XYZ file of C-alpha atoms in Angstrom:
754
model
C 74.180 98.442 63.323
C 75.824 100.648 66.045
C 71.875 102.704 65.827
C 70.344 99.457 66.387
C 72.440 98.991 69.205
C 71.645 101.944 70.883
C 68.131 101.758 70.075
C 67.778 98.970 72.060
C 67.182 98.904 75.924
C 69.709 98.820 78.363
C 68.826 96.063 81.462
C 70.459 95.879 84.533
C 71.134 92.539 86.254
C 71.890 92.958 89.723
C 72.479 90.706 93.185
C 74.279 89.043 95.427
C 77.198 86.488 95.113
C 77.874 84.079 98.181
C 79.858 80.915 99.157
C 77.717 77.872 98.821
C 79.230 76.119 101.907
C 78.594 79.020 104.290
C 76.407 81.581 102.954
C 79.100 84.407 103.178
C 79.180 87.215 100.934
C 82.249 86.791 98.671
C 84.241 90.052 97.672
C 86.002 90.989 94.432
C 84.218 88.105 92.193
C 84.285 89.191 88.674
C 81.172 89.577 86.790
C 81.237 89.986 83.396
C 79.446 90.150 79.606
C 82.158 89.546 77.124
C 79.931 90.369 74.131
C 78.505 93.585 75.817
C 82.397 94.449 76.768
C 80.861 94.882 80.103
C 82.179 93.841 83.777
C 81.913 94.642 87.486
C 83.239 93.211 91.017
C 81.150 92.510 93.915
C 81.527 94.871 96.708
C 82.465 93.727 100.437
C 78.624 92.693 100.812
C 78.978 90.483 97.785
C 76.813 92.851 95.679
C 77.164 93.546 92.030
C 75.201 95.439 89.382
C 75.848 95.248 85.554
C 73.835 97.011 82.625
C 73.655 95.448 79.267
C 72.140 96.655 76.058
C 71.257 93.552 74.655
C 68.170 91.035 75.047
C 70.263 87.717 75.539
C 73.480 87.860 77.318
C 75.912 85.226 78.742
C 77.214 86.449 81.888
C 80.302 84.880 83.518
C 81.018 84.825 87.158
C 84.508 83.437 88.304
C 86.914 83.901 91.245
C 90.252 82.353 91.886
C 89.266 79.112 94.300
C 85.732 79.167 93.287
C 84.099 77.113 90.274
C 83.476 79.310 87.360
C 79.681 80.008 86.580
C 78.418 80.411 83.151
C 74.690 81.327 82.745
C 72.624 82.655 79.551
C 69.956 85.312 80.366
C 67.151 86.115 78.200
C 66.477 89.957 79.346
C 63.149 91.947 78.806
C 63.475 93.804 82.047
C 65.801 94.501 85.026
C 66.518 91.484 86.852
C 68.061 90.022 90.213
C 70.176 87.121 90.058
C 71.865 85.775 93.160
C 74.723 83.360 92.854
C 76.270 80.353 95.298
C 79.618 79.698 94.133
C 81.367 75.976 95.133
C 84.656 75.999 96.342
C 86.996 74.385 93.751
C 87.984 71.574 96.446
C 84.373 69.960 96.000
C 84.804 69.653 91.802
C 86.248 66.682 90.285
C 89.887 67.091 89.132
C 89.313 67.405 85.368
C 87.331 70.776 86.134
C 89.721 73.719 85.691
C 89.275 77.181 86.939
C 89.866 79.397 83.976
C 89.477 82.823 85.563
C 92.252 84.892 85.810
C 92.227 86.856 89.178
C 94.476 89.975 87.426
C 92.069 90.381 84.714
C 90.109 92.914 86.614
C 93.408 94.454 87.840
C 94.355 95.213 83.938
C 90.860 96.855 83.363
C 90.408 98.742 86.605
C 91.882 102.375 86.926
C 92.952 101.420 90.598
C 96.794 101.254 90.886
C 98.852 101.306 93.908
C 96.889 98.664 95.684
C 97.634 95.400 97.572
C 95.006 92.697 98.563
C 95.662 89.768 101.016
C 93.588 87.108 102.492
C 94.096 85.375 105.715
C 94.844 82.223 103.284
C 97.792 84.419 101.882
C 99.229 84.933 105.701
C 99.206 81.662 106.639
C 100.928 80.523 103.665
C 104.049 82.596 104.560
C 106.499 81.655 107.531
C 106.445 84.412 109.865
C 108.214 85.143 113.707
C 107.013 82.609 116.387
C 104.661 80.917 113.724
C 101.790 83.517 114.072
C 100.170 84.425 110.934
C 100.225 88.333 110.638
C 98.599 90.229 107.612
C 100.789 93.268 108.471
C 103.965 91.238 108.160
C 102.776 90.231 104.582
C 102.296 93.818 103.653
C 105.714 94.148 104.652
C 106.926 91.740 101.761
C 105.270 94.044 99.315
C 107.281 96.602 97.218
C 106.752 100.083 98.488
C 106.062 98.990 102.017
C 108.971 99.009 104.366
C 109.309 98.050 108.163
C 110.390 99.999 110.876
C 112.849 97.446 112.130
C 113.655 93.802 113.296
C 110.279 92.004 114.075
C 108.072 95.222 114.060
C 104.880 95.350 112.240
C 104.720 98.970 111.640
C 104.360 100.129 108.165
C 106.528 102.900 106.215
C 104.602 103.472 102.960
C 106.234 105.425 100.198
C 108.388 107.772 102.300
C 105.490 108.272 105.049
C 106.096 107.426 108.738
C 103.953 105.085 110.776
C 101.499 107.639 111.894
C 100.514 108.789 108.270
C 98.850 105.390 107.634
C 94.942 105.121 108.067
C 94.092 101.576 109.823
C 90.074 101.131 109.255
C 88.321 97.925 110.513
C 84.696 97.753 109.186
C 84.741 101.198 108.833
C 86.059 102.063 112.018
C 89.603 103.782 112.723
C 92.052 102.076 114.864
C 94.687 104.104 116.247
C 97.255 101.735 117.223
C 97.293 98.536 115.367
C 99.846 96.631 117.139
C 100.707 93.889 120.175
C 103.903 93.123 121.775
C 105.672 96.695 121.477
C 105.026 96.388 117.604
C 106.048 92.895 117.115
C 102.596 91.841 116.183
C 99.287 93.366 114.759
C 96.085 93.451 116.311
C 94.348 91.667 113.494
C 93.641 87.989 114.095
C 93.766 86.219 111.009
C 90.970 83.918 111.787
C 88.610 87.321 112.068
C 89.871 88.816 108.716
C 88.303 88.297 105.480
C 90.487 90.616 103.549
C 92.974 93.514 103.860
C 93.417 96.259 101.013
C 96.370 98.518 101.270
C 96.255 101.680 99.340
C 99.982 102.979 98.548
C 98.546 105.652 96.506
C 95.603 106.587 94.325
C 93.240 106.810 97.159
C 89.687 106.329 96.492
C 87.635 109.906 97.458
C 86.037 107.944 100.551
C 89.306 107.813 102.498
C 91.247 110.617 104.073
C 92.617 112.113 107.418
C 96.211 110.388 106.848
C 99.177 111.195 104.189
C 100.701 107.838 103.246
C 98.456 104.923 102.688
C 95.006 103.346 103.836
C 94.575 99.738 105.346
C 91.189 98.734 104.898
C 90.312 95.440 106.757
C 86.921 93.590 106.371
C 86.294 90.810 109.019
C 84.548 87.559 108.521
C 80.511 87.462 108.857
C 80.453 83.991 109.962
C 78.576 80.934 108.402
C 74.780 81.494 108.062
C 74.348 77.371 107.222
C 76.597 75.498 109.840
C 78.599 76.115 113.284
C 82.389 75.858 112.967
C 85.350 76.073 114.977
C 88.671 76.843 114.066
C 91.920 78.032 115.719
C 95.468 77.450 116.711
C 97.948 76.346 119.283
C 101.379 77.801 119.215
C 104.427 78.182 121.292
C 103.955 81.847 122.537
C 99.630 82.108 121.758
C 96.907 80.104 120.962
C 93.167 81.612 118.812
C 90.044 80.410 118.818
C 87.186 81.468 116.349
C 83.561 80.118 116.767
C 81.082 81.148 113.931
C 77.658 80.020 112.750
C 73.898 80.690 112.215
C 71.706 82.582 114.513
C 68.549 82.050 112.216
C 69.560 79.689 109.211
C 70.167 81.681 105.933
C 69.007 85.037 107.881
C 71.415 85.684 110.502
C 74.861 84.852 111.684
C 77.855 85.291 114.106
C 81.416 85.036 114.872
C 83.594 85.458 117.895
C 87.008 85.180 117.351
C 89.764 85.364 120.637
C 93.497 85.175 121.284
C 95.883 85.320 123.999
C 99.768 85.149 124.783
C 100.722 83.162 127.561
C 104.252 84.688 128.510
C 102.869 85.533 131.970
C 102.206 82.036 132.748
C 105.663 80.974 132.177
C 107.514 83.608 133.740
C 105.265 83.679 136.677
C 105.696 79.870 137.339
C 109.622 80.808 136.884
C 109.562 83.482 139.135
C 107.634 81.432 141.592
C 110.409 78.462 141.574
C 112.971 81.072 142.590
C 111.103 83.136 145.002
C 113.648 82.499 147.804
C 116.935 82.764 145.528
C 117.704 86.286 146.815
C 120.408 86.644 143.563
C 117.378 86.009 141.098
C 115.734 88.898 139.370
C 112.111 88.431 139.010
C 110.871 88.901 135.395
C 107.942 90.958 134.541
C 104.358 89.457 133.577
C 103.492 90.447 129.925
C 100.440 89.067 127.915
C 97.972 90.520 125.132
C 94.686 89.519 124.488
C 92.085 90.495 121.797
C 88.769 89.838 121.129
C 86.596 90.149 117.729
C 82.876 89.720 117.680
C 80.465 90.214 114.619
C 76.594 89.623 114.144
C 74.799 89.824 110.679
C 71.207 89.717 110.233
C 69.340 90.185 106.691
C 65.903 91.566 107.047
C 64.819 90.769 103.487
C 66.909 91.213 99.837
C 67.133 95.050 100.323
C 67.973 95.264 103.640
C 71.024 93.992 106.226
C 72.443 94.932 109.451
C 75.692 94.372 111.279
C 77.307 94.467 114.644
C 81.273 94.821 114.712
C 82.934 94.967 117.994
C 86.699 94.657 119.089
C 88.562 94.725 122.292
C 92.251 94.375 122.965
C 94.644 95.040 125.501
C 98.552 94.780 126.145
C 99.167 94.254 129.840
C 102.888 94.532 131.397
C 103.281 94.188 135.024
C 106.175 94.331 137.553
C 105.850 93.745 141.250
C 108.814 93.401 143.455
C 109.835 94.477 146.999
C 107.885 98.012 147.094
C 108.114 98.537 143.627
C 104.564 98.269 141.988
C 104.505 98.948 138.043
C 101.975 98.281 135.638
C 101.354 99.616 131.927
C 98.705 98.679 129.949
C 97.206 99.788 126.319
C 94.673 99.033 123.871
C 91.891 99.495 121.258
C 88.132 99.466 121.769
C 85.619 99.467 118.535
C 82.067 99.163 118.232
C 80.585 99.738 114.843
C 76.706 99.426 113.827
C 75.861 99.237 110.246
C 73.049 99.635 107.905
C 73.008 98.546 104.321
C 70.087 99.147 102.055
C 69.507 98.420 98.325
C 67.214 101.168 97.168
C 67.274 99.867 93.631
C 69.292 97.518 91.368
C 71.525 100.964 90.816
C 71.709 102.470 94.140
C 72.689 101.211 97.445
C 73.639 102.932 100.891
C 75.701 101.507 103.859
C 75.234 103.914 106.825
C 77.487 103.209 110.186
C 77.662 104.449 113.426
C 81.150 104.037 114.866
C 82.820 104.057 118.450
C 86.642 104.245 118.886
C 88.840 104.331 121.597
C 92.659 103.883 122.088
C 94.348 104.545 125.446
C 97.495 103.675 127.821
C 97.870 103.930 131.205
C 101.023 103.430 133.177
C 100.612 103.170 137.083
C 103.589 103.050 139.444
C 103.331 102.584 142.973
C 106.646 103.081 145.454
C 105.917 102.564 149.166
C 103.413 105.331 150.179
C 103.596 107.099 146.957
C 101.812 106.497 143.783
C 102.113 107.943 140.277
C 99.562 107.429 137.070
C 100.366 108.687 133.403
C 97.960 108.508 130.568
C 96.459 109.123 127.322
C 93.471 108.625 125.198
C 91.837 109.608 121.939
C 88.575 108.787 121.155
C 85.890 109.172 118.397
C 82.172 109.009 117.675
C 81.695 108.948 114.044
C 78.516 108.513 111.669
C 78.960 107.964 107.801
C 77.162 107.147 104.987
C 78.659 105.580 101.773
C 76.241 105.455 98.636
C 77.176 103.418 95.229
C 75.203 104.307 92.396
C 75.452 102.197 89.061
C 74.118 104.834 86.571
C 74.988 102.799 83.432
C 77.816 100.637 82.363
C 79.794 103.155 81.673
C 79.244 105.454 85.000
C 79.726 103.991 88.263
C 79.241 106.671 90.894
C 80.437 106.343 94.530
C 79.391 109.476 97.372
C 79.023 110.050 100.663
C 79.343 112.087 104.001
C 80.794 111.752 107.466
C 81.326 113.516 110.501
C 83.445 112.655 113.616
C 84.005 114.074 117.423
C 87.269 113.730 118.664
C 88.046 114.036 122.211
C 92.053 113.673 123.510
C 93.489 113.372 126.988
C 97.261 114.355 126.551
C 99.976 113.362 129.245
C 97.334 113.356 132.005
C 99.654 112.843 135.208
C 98.289 112.215 138.335
C 100.663 111.602 141.296
C 100.568 111.855 145.384
C 100.997 110.524 148.751
C 98.448 108.063 150.208
C 97.839 110.580 153.004
C 96.795 113.241 150.893
C 99.597 115.762 152.095
C 101.123 115.842 148.594
C 98.644 115.781 145.538
C 99.780 116.781 141.464
C 97.517 116.605 138.228
C 98.606 117.658 134.985
C 97.580 117.341 131.571
C 95.486 118.628 128.962
C 91.754 117.606 127.579
C 91.302 118.587 123.775
C 88.051 118.015 121.692
C 87.679 118.746 117.897
C 85.378 117.982 115.070
C 86.046 116.793 111.462
C 83.925 116.048 108.831
C 84.102 115.440 104.626
C 81.984 114.957 101.799
C 83.133 113.295 98.738
C 81.947 111.879 95.319
C 83.800 109.893 92.604
C 82.861 108.454 89.469
C 84.356 105.425 87.361
C 83.759 106.027 83.691
C 84.474 104.677 80.136
C 85.718 106.839 77.328
C 85.737 104.651 74.270
C 86.952 101.075 74.438
C 90.720 102.016 75.686
C 90.488 104.911 77.995
C 88.952 104.586 81.466
C 88.917 107.300 83.807
C 88.156 107.696 87.741
C 87.775 111.546 88.921
C 87.211 111.984 92.600
C 86.589 115.213 94.629
C 87.003 115.031 98.696
C 85.881 118.334 100.908
C 87.156 118.050 104.307
C 86.896 120.338 107.373
C 88.228 120.122 110.937
C 87.600 122.435 113.740
C 89.360 122.906 117.200
C 88.081 125.485 119.359
C 87.640 128.671 117.292
C 90.576 127.140 114.635
C 88.899 126.314 111.452
C 91.010 124.171 108.639
C 89.568 122.785 105.537
C 91.231 120.983 102.220
C 90.011 120.383 98.800
C 91.317 117.024 97.951
C 91.237 116.165 94.314
C 91.991 112.340 93.053
C 92.225 111.611 89.623
C 93.265 108.221 87.733
C 93.324 106.781 84.416
C 93.970 103.526 82.420
C 94.710 103.061 79.056
C 94.186 99.819 77.722
C 97.243 98.925 75.283
C 95.752 95.615 74.610
C 94.052 92.892 76.342
C 96.622 91.940 78.787
C 98.539 95.181 78.637
C 97.387 98.508 80.592
C 98.943 101.938 81.214
C 98.142 103.682 84.560
C 98.795 106.908 86.115
C 96.921 108.639 89.167
C 97.101 112.076 91.305
C 96.138 112.234 94.689
C 95.814 114.938 97.509
C 95.693 114.095 101.239
C 95.426 116.532 104.349
C 96.343 114.968 107.873
C 94.603 117.102 110.820
C 95.443 115.122 113.835
C 99.151 113.969 114.499
C 100.930 111.545 116.423
C 103.483 112.610 119.063
C 105.933 109.850 120.202
C 109.355 109.887 121.498
C 111.390 108.162 118.751
C 113.902 107.084 121.612
C 111.473 105.366 123.287
C 110.525 101.745 122.769
C 106.780 102.056 124.659
C 103.687 102.630 122.841
C 103.192 105.828 124.662
C 101.484 107.293 121.727
C 99.919 110.835 121.890
C 97.425 111.868 119.148
C 97.403 115.848 118.960
C 95.014 118.003 117.033
C 95.695 120.696 114.621
C 95.404 124.162 116.007
C 96.763 127.933 115.509
C 100.595 126.732 116.069
C 100.093 123.120 114.442
C 98.666 123.286 110.906
C 97.358 120.135 109.031
C 99.991 118.263 107.040
C 99.676 117.776 103.203
C 100.677 115.317 100.596
C 100.541 115.276 96.713
C 101.350 111.965 94.911
C 101.578 111.286 91.247
C 102.367 107.803 90.081
C 102.074 105.901 86.781
C 102.802 102.448 85.608
C 102.396 99.662 83.341
C 100.356 96.382 84.344
C 100.593 93.165 82.233
C 99.582 89.474 82.397
C 102.256 87.385 80.677
C 100.859 83.829 79.706
C 98.186 82.816 82.015
C 99.896 82.661 85.098
C 102.462 85.844 85.994
C 101.322 89.187 86.672
C 104.004 92.136 86.327
C 103.516 95.762 87.380
C 106.061 98.680 87.219
C 105.287 101.895 88.880
C 107.008 105.057 89.493
C 105.828 107.500 92.056
C 106.837 111.057 93.272
C 105.291 112.624 96.609
C 105.504 116.005 98.076
C 104.939 116.419 102.035
C 104.195 119.734 103.192
C 104.206 120.926 107.015
C 105.873 117.720 108.360
C 106.560 117.639 112.250
C 109.535 117.075 114.407
C 110.537 117.927 118.014
C 112.790 120.340 118.780
C 115.998 119.056 120.205
C 115.698 118.265 124.230
C 111.801 118.750 123.637
C 109.963 117.511 126.803
C 106.743 115.763 125.562
C 104.997 114.050 128.310
C 102.792 116.451 130.944
C 103.602 119.382 129.080
C 100.781 121.947 128.740
C 102.256 123.847 126.085
C 103.274 120.730 123.668
C 103.107 122.820 120.654
C 105.875 125.089 121.314
C 108.100 121.816 121.249
C 107.551 121.587 117.428
C 109.318 122.083 114.254
C 107.857 122.071 110.982
C 109.277 121.507 107.520
C 108.644 119.341 104.574
C 109.534 116.305 102.662
C 109.865 114.540 99.463
C 109.538 110.832 98.598
C 110.003 108.940 95.061
C 110.881 105.967 93.567
C 110.405 102.699 91.521
C 108.354 99.605 92.257
C 108.455 96.455 90.179
C 106.386 93.543 91.188
C 105.961 90.154 89.680
C 103.518 87.664 91.094
C 102.191 83.983 90.141
C 99.083 83.104 91.700
C 98.091 79.888 89.769
C 99.936 76.202 89.625
C 101.752 74.344 92.393
C 104.422 76.975 92.617
C 103.212 80.520 93.437
C 104.721 83.414 95.361
C 106.073 87.143 94.306
C 109.061 88.828 93.848
C 109.215 92.546 94.400
C 111.904 95.167 94.422
C 111.708 98.910 95.207
C 114.571 101.552 94.502
C 113.405 104.911 96.574
C 114.548 108.035 98.206
C 112.943 109.918 101.147
C 114.060 113.457 102.325
C 113.166 115.696 104.864
C 113.986 119.692 105.719
C 113.462 121.562 108.784
C 114.723 125.309 109.018
C 116.156 124.509 112.794
C 117.428 120.951 112.058
C 120.811 120.150 110.526
C 121.358 123.771 109.886
C 118.252 124.017 107.598
C 119.761 121.677 105.156
C 117.598 118.552 103.928
C 118.602 115.164 105.071
C 117.793 111.206 104.671
C 114.460 110.526 106.769
C 115.291 107.561 109.063
C 113.110 105.237 106.940
C 114.683 106.048 103.711
C 115.941 102.803 102.194
C 117.501 102.907 98.915
C 116.981 98.878 97.784
C 114.279 96.600 99.294
C 113.826 93.382 97.661
C 111.540 90.823 99.174
C 111.129 87.188 97.503
C 108.263 84.967 98.558
C 107.612 81.288 97.105
C 105.174 78.712 98.011
C 105.263 75.259 96.712
C 102.542 72.403 96.974
C 104.694 68.984 97.061
C 101.803 66.598 97.545
C 98.116 67.136 98.219
C 98.845 67.534 102.117
C 102.437 68.933 102.330
C 103.272 72.467 101.249
C 106.489 74.278 101.584
C 107.455 77.903 101.668
C 110.356 80.463 102.019
C 110.941 84.334 101.889
C 114.177 86.010 101.760
C 114.292 90.032 102.143
C 117.189 92.563 101.719
C 117.135 96.365 102.765
C 119.568 99.226 102.680
C 120.014 100.066 106.325
C 118.132 102.841 108.307
C 119.602 106.306 108.174
C 120.604 107.120 111.901
C 122.282 109.910 113.807
C 125.629 108.812 115.208
C 128.632 111.054 116.971
C 131.655 111.334 114.793
C 133.979 112.501 117.447
C 133.862 113.666 121.094
C 135.624 116.428 123.343
C 136.318 116.357 127.076
C 134.838 119.386 129.032
C 135.753 120.264 132.781
C 133.767 123.038 134.048
C 135.035 122.974 137.699
C 138.642 122.430 138.560
C 138.692 119.167 140.687
C 135.323 117.657 139.000
C 135.322 114.472 136.986
C 135.827 115.562 133.425
C 132.608 115.125 131.039
C 132.805 113.524 127.697
C 130.797 115.535 124.982
C 129.787 113.708 121.913
C 129.683 115.495 118.634
C 127.324 114.992 115.913
C 127.783 115.520 112.298
C 124.200 115.770 109.997
C 121.074 114.522 111.030
C 120.999 110.910 110.266
C 124.342 110.890 108.320
C 125.247 107.417 109.042
C 123.412 104.175 107.914
C 122.908 101.131 109.674
C 124.063 97.506 108.105
C 122.263 96.182 105.537
C 119.111 94.126 106.519
C 118.635 90.773 105.089
C 117.148 87.403 106.305
C 115.573 84.114 104.920
C 112.673 82.251 106.716
C 111.387 78.802 105.909
C 107.493 77.260 106.677
C 106.398 73.948 106.282
C 102.844 72.868 106.388
C 101.638 69.226 106.773
C 98.057 68.893 106.741
C 96.606 65.638 108.164
C 94.068 63.431 106.456
C 90.593 64.454 107.629
C 88.496 61.484 109.909
C 85.540 63.238 109.021
C 84.141 65.679 106.306
C 84.460 69.296 107.131
C 87.299 68.445 109.459
C 90.692 69.964 108.938
C 93.609 70.158 111.077
C 97.846 70.785 110.139
C 100.969 71.234 111.599
C 102.819 74.658 110.496
C 106.621 74.489 111.293
C 108.750 77.665 110.251
C 112.149 78.863 111.131
C 112.711 82.534 110.901
C 116.204 83.721 110.146
C 117.205 80.448 108.795
C 121.344 81.710 108.509
C 121.117 83.062 111.795
C 121.847 86.697 110.319
C 122.755 89.263 113.020
C 120.823 92.119 111.822
C 121.133 95.107 113.768
C 118.205 96.514 116.022
C 120.504 99.727 117.491
C 123.908 100.806 117.740
C 125.545 102.033 120.584
C 129.240 103.141 121.876
C 131.230 101.265 124.415
C 134.229 102.717 126.328
C 137.592 101.229 125.874
C 139.773 101.737 128.700
C 143.652 101.030 129.086
C 145.334 99.295 132.036
C 145.132 102.570 134.483
C 141.349 102.756 133.800
C 141.478 105.644 131.374
C 139.209 105.956 128.198
C 141.254 105.674 125.202
C 138.577 105.434 122.710
C 134.863 104.445 122.055
C 133.872 101.619 119.838
C 130.763 101.108 118.063
C 128.780 98.207 119.159
C 125.406 96.580 117.423
C 122.479 94.712 119.444
C 120.588 92.102 117.222
C 117.032 91.182 118.423
C 116.189 87.732 116.999
C 118.576 84.903 116.293
C 117.214 81.600 114.411
C 113.728 80.837 115.923
C 112.031 77.666 115.260
C 108.580 77.412 115.803
C 105.435 75.065 115.584
C 101.797 75.718 115.569
C 98.976 73.188 115.398
C 95.840 74.624 113.733
C 92.320 72.948 113.336
C 88.928 73.469 112.220
C 85.623 71.575 112.265
């Protein structure tokens, strides 16, 4: 029987799977042939390829939210079969979606991965009612926020600069708006977002802790649609539709806040009030655009663009201050299918992040700026050698240009002129290959290798980055997984930890600043409980070398010898992450718990002893519940708890008077670095979505009401010390006080689609 099976020809079935209504490709659709024990998933272009050693096969296509497709195929040769999946809302109530969305997660070698869609973000209550995918990621185990309201990510002991953010293959250097309170990712423009906390696929590199891969929507090829939302602080609008039916599509998405509209009106009303202090103007905006064109079944093209800016202005009396920062991204891509087994995506990429500070006082002007810009070309190949071997390989090269702390100052008449700052360039490249392959029925492996190279002037750096993962299938619903990954980081974020502004400086490796490196091992169990629950339990350990910090009193801005201000050390992070999720039924959601430790050690900090990193968090808990009360009414709630951040606070003071007769100085005395803890953080949010009954087919609208920080918890944003004086005006002691950022905040948003 076995010999007869191998004597048969092996045929390949391939094609694309798209949404029936919009003709957009669907990512992550499971395509399986159970009798042949074969299966695969669609990629970001909706493409699949599966090899089958039978003449007749039953092919099953399933994705949560779509009708399950089952077809019988008679094979005599390789075939191309495309699918158009209908949304489950179009079907009769007695039809049941049988596909389990976690089935592929059990069978895959990939671990330490989180996938979100825009739909997930819109179900969870968030600050100011503005859906934000990065904030949803913070509710997953192993991912922490930097503080109250921020969208920065601290993943498995890594800092915010150690996360690689990729949008349609383009690197984004600062993914935040509003000083970190919101991300730049407009949910209406996003198709999906994948976060890799470990077990990094070989195509990714350049950061130590995580990869956040964002895929944007393509737009409908069949009909024009408009959707958006009007909230208390921001509004957004997205338009998409066909350029040429079933051939080409477009999508344009825009968003803007209107703080400045209210503050300028308030300033105008108090123009003649001499005791009134004008409120600075602040707003941010972003614009996403994408065009797709299908030339034929084997060739398609796309153009992606993003432009966003934050603007902060203050103009009063003789002071004129402007601060703006933001990203610009452009991507041109070509998808080509050589055969039913081999395909390639080639991208030409432009990415730019910069900030500018302009200050004018009377006849004197001051300007400080910084920038990092990339020009990149990359090609990514997928080769389906057989059902037992899925091979990926590719290469990329990038040219970086940095402007570090450029300072220009002078008088209007030109009598005083000053210019400082540095300009650097560097080149980076890599080649990679990986193979996802089966060994028997229960064992599956993924072996990958990435070779990276970095050049800055006459300095060359390189790294061999092995990636290995395995999966052992204990049963149909239980698997054991493990992985090892090495990552190098060649460019580094230089920021003053005491500053609240996004004055980030990206600095390349050189003869003094060597590349950072991390090695991470992880193992865990994944299991499906019944047909509704999915449970994972992962433990990890990470070693980090050549970590970077500043000397005490370091001068960061307009310093031509910035690398002389650094100190270098090492770090460790380890922990256990438990995650229970339910994605089917009227009540859905998840519970996550992380127990973790993060250590740092520098020869010239803390007398060489290791200390807790600021973002070390012993316990981290998140509970998210979404319940469908009726067809038109959903309620949701979240509760989070986290151990307070480690901070450095003075544990004593002494008085010093260097010259007799002068005012004595009070000098704080610090103990160990990060030797104190902020109070524990916890908060509850509630949300309610009411869907209006559509007056016409294809039209949707809802009201989203949310309450942030329901029980008004006063979470510490930072701690300062206040002087306590006696009746004679003499300071007798210092009292620690905390500053809280957000009280209870209700918000209301109207969302629409037609």
